[in-house]
PDB file of C-alpha atoms in Angstrom:
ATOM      1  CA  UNK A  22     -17.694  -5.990  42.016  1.00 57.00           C
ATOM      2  CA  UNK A  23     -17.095  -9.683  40.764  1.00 63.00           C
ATOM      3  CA  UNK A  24     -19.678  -9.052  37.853  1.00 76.00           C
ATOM      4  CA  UNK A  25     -18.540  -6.262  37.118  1.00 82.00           C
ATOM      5  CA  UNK A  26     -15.206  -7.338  36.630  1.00 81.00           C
ATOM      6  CA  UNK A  27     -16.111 -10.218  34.575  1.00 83.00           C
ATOM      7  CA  UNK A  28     -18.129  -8.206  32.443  1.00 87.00           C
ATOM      8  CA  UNK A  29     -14.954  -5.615  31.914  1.00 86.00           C
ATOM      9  CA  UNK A  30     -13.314  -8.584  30.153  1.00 86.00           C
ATOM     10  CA  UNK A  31     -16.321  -9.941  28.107  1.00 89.00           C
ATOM     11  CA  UNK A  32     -16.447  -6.710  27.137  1.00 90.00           C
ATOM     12  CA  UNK A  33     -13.201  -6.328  25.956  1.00 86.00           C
ATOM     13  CA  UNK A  34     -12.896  -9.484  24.003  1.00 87.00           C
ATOM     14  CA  UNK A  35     -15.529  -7.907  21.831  1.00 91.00           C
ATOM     15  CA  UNK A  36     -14.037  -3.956  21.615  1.00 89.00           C
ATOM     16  CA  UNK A  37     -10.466  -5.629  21.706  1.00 84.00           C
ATOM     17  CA  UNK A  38     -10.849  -7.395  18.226  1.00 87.00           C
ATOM     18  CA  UNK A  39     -12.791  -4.599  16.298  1.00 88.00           C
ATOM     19  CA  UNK A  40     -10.347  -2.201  17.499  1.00 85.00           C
ATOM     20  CA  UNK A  41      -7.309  -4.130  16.846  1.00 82.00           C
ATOM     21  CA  UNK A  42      -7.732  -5.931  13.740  1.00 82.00           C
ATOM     22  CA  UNK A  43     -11.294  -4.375  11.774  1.00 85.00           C
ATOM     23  CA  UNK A  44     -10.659  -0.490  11.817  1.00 82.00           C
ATOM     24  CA  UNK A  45      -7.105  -0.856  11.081  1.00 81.00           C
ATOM     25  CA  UNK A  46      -7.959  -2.827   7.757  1.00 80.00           C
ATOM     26  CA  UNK A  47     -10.242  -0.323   6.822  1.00 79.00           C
ATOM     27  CA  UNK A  48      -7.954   2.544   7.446  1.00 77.00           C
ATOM     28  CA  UNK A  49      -4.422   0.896   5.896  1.00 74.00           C
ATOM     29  CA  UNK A  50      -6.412  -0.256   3.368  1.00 75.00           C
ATOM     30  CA  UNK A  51      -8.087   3.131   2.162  1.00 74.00           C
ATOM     31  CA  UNK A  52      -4.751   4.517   2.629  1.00 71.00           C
ATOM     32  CA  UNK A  53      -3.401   2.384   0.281  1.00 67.00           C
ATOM     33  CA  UNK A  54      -6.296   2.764  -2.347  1.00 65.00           C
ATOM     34  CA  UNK A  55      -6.584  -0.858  -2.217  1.00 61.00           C
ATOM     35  CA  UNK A  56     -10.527  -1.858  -3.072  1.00 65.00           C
ATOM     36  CA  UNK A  57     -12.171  -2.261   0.545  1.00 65.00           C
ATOM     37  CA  UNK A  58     -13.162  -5.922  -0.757  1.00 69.00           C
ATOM     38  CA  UNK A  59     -13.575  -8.592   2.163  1.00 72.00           C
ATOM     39  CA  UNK A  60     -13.665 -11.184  -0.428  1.00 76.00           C
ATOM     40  CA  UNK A  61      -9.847 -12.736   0.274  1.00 75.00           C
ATOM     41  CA  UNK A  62      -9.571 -10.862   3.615  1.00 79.00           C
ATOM     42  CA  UNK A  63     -12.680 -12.722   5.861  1.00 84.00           C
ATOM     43  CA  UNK A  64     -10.950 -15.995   7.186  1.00 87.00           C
ATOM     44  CA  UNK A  65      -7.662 -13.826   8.062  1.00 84.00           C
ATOM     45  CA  UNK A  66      -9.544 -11.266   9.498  1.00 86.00           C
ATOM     46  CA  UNK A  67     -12.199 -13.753  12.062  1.00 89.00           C
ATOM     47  CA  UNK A  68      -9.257 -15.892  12.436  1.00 87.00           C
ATOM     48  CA  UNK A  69      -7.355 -12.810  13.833  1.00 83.00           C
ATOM     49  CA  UNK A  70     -10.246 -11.544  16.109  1.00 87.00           C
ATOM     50  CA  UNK A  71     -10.328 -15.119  17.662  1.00 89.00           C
ATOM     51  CA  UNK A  72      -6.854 -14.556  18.511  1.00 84.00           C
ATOM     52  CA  UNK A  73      -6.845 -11.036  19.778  1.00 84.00           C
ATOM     53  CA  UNK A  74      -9.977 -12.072  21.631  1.00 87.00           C
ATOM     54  CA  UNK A  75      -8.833 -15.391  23.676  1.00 87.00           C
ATOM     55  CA  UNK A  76      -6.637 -13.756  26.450  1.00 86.00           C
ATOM     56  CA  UNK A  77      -9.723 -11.782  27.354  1.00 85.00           C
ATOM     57  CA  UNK A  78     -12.348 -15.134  27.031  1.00 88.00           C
ATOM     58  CA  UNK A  79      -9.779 -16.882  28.987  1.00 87.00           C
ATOM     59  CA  UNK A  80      -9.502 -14.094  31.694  1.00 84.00           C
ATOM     60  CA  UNK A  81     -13.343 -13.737  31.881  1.00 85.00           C
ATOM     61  CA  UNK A  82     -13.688 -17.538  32.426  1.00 87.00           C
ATOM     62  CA  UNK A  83     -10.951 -17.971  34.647  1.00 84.00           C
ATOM     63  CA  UNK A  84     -11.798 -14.660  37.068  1.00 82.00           C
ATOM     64  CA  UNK A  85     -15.687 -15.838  37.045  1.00 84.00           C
ATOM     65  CA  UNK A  86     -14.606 -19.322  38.732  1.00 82.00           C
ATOM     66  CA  UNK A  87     -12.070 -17.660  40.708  1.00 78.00           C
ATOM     67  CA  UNK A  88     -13.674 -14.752  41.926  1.00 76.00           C
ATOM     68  CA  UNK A  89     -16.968 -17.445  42.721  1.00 77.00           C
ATOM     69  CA  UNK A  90     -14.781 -19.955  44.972  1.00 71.00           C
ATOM     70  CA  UNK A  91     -12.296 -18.411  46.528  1.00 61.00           C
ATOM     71  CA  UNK A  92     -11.448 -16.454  49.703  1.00 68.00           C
ATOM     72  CA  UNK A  93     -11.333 -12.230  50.365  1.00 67.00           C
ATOM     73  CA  UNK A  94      -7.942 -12.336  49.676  1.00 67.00           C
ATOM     74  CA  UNK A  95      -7.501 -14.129  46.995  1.00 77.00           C
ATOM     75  CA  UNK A  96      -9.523 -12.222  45.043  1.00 79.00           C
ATOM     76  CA  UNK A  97      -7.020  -9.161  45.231  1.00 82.00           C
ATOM     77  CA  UNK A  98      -4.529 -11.638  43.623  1.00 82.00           C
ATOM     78  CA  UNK A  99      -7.288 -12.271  41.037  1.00 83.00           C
ATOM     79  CA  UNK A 100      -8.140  -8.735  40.025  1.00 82.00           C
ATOM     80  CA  UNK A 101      -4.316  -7.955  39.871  1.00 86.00           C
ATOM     81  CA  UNK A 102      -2.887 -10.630  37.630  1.00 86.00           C
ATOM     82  CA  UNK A 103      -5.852  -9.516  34.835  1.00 85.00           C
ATOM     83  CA  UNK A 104      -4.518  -6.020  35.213  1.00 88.00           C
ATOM     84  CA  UNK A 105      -0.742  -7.022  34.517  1.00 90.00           C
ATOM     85  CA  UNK A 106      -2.146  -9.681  31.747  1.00 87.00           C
ATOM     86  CA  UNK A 107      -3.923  -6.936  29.824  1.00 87.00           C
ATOM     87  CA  UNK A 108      -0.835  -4.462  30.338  1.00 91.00           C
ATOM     88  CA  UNK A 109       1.154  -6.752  28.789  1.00 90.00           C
ATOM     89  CA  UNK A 110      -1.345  -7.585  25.724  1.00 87.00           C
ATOM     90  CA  UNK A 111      -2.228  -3.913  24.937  1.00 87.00           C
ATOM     91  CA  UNK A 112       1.704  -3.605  24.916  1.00 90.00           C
ATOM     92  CA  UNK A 113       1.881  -6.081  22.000  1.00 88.00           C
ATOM     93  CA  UNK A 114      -1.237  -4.927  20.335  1.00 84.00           C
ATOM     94  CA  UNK A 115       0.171  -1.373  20.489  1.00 86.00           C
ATOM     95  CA  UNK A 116       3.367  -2.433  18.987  1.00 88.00           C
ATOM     96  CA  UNK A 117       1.727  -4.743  16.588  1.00 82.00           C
ATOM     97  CA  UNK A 118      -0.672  -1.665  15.630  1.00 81.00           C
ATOM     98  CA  UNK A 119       2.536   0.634  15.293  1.00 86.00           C
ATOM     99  CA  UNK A 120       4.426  -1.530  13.300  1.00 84.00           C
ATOM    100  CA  UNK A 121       1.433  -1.909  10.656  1.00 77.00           C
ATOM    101  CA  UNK A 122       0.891   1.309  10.546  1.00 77.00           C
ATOM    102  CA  UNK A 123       4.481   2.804  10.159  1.00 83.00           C
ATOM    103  CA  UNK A 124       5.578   0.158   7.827  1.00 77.00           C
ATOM    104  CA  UNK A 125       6.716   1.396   4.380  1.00 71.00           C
ATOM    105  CA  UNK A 126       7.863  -1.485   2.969  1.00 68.00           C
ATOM    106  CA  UNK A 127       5.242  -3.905   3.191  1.00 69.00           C
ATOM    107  CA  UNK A 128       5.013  -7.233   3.819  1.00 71.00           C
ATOM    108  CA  UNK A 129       3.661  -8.790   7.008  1.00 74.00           C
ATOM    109  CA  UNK A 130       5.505  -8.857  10.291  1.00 79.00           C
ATOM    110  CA  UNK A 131       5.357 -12.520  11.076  1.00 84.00           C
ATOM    111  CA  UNK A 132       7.270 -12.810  14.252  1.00 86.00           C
ATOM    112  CA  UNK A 133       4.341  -9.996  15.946  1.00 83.00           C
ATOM    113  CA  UNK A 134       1.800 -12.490  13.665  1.00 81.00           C
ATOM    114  CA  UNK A 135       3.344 -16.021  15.771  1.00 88.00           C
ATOM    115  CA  UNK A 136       3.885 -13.662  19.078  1.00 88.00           C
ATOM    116  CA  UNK A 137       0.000 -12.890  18.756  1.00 82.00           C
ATOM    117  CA  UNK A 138      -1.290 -16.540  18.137  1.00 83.00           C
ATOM    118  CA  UNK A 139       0.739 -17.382  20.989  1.00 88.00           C
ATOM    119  CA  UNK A 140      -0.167 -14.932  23.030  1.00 86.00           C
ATOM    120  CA  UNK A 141      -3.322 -16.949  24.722  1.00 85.00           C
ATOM    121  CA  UNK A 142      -1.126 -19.323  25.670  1.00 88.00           C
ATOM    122  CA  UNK A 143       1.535 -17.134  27.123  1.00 90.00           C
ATOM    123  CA  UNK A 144      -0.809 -15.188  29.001  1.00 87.00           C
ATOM    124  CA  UNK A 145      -2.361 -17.534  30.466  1.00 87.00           C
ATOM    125  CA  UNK A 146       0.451 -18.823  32.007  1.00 89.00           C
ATOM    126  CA  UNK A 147       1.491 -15.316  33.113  1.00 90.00           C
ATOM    127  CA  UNK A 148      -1.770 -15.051  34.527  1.00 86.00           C
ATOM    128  CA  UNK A 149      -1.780 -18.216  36.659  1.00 86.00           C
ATOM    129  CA  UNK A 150       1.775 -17.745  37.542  1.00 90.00           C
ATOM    130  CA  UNK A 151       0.981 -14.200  38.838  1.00 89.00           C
ATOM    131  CA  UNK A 152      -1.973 -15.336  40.731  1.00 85.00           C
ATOM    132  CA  UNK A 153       0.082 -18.101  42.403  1.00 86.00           C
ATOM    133  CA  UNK A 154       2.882 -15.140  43.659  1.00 89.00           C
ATOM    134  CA  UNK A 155       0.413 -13.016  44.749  1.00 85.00           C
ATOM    135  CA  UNK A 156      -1.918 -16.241  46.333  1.00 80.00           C
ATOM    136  CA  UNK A 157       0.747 -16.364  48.884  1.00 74.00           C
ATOM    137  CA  UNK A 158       1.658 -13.155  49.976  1.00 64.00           C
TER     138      UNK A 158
END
């Protein structure tokens, strides 16, 4: 079960990004009959996978040395504060993913663009506070 867990969120770090961030620019951007060039779109693009991909590197890390050292019970604490933590991130990707795709007048959306760089960082804390409240019950 503890591989298998950890393995759920290696996974998704690598499904998370593609499906967030590559096969959305391909599909605005044919759309849009803009040229499907990757020329001036590469840095944003990798730089953007890195960031949809951290909560789920984090969680991976953080749930293999958790899951590894600590007690039966804990680990029901573990496995529960990476369920809320990707709730809440497929919540913002969803919204992000909405908002790009029903926008008309274009432009970028650069409060969802700071929410998602931020996101590792929010989550994590999320995560760890979670884990403490449910650590004690």
């Amino acid at each position: 079960m503890k591989n298998k867990f950890v393995s759920l969120w290696w996974l998704l770090a690598i499904l998370f990004p593609i499906g967030v961030t590559w096969i959305p620019f391909f599909i605005i951007n044919s759309t849009r009959s803009r040229p499907l060039s990757l020329q001036d779109e590469l840095f944003p693009l990798i730089s953007e996978s890195i960031f949809v991909a951290a909560p789920f590197v984090i969680l991976a890390i953080w749930s293999k040395k958790k899951l590894m050292s600590s007690e039966p019970n804990n680990r029901k604490a573990v496995i529960i504060s990476g369920v809320i933590v990707l709730i809440l991130y497929s919540a913002l990707v969803g919204w992000l993913l909405f908002d790009s795709f029903t926008r008309k007048t274009g432009g970028a959306n650069i409060g969802g663009g700071l929410l998602l760089m931020a996101s590792p960082f929010i989550l994590t804390v999320v995560m760890i506070v979670t884990y403490q409240i449910l650590k004690r019950e």
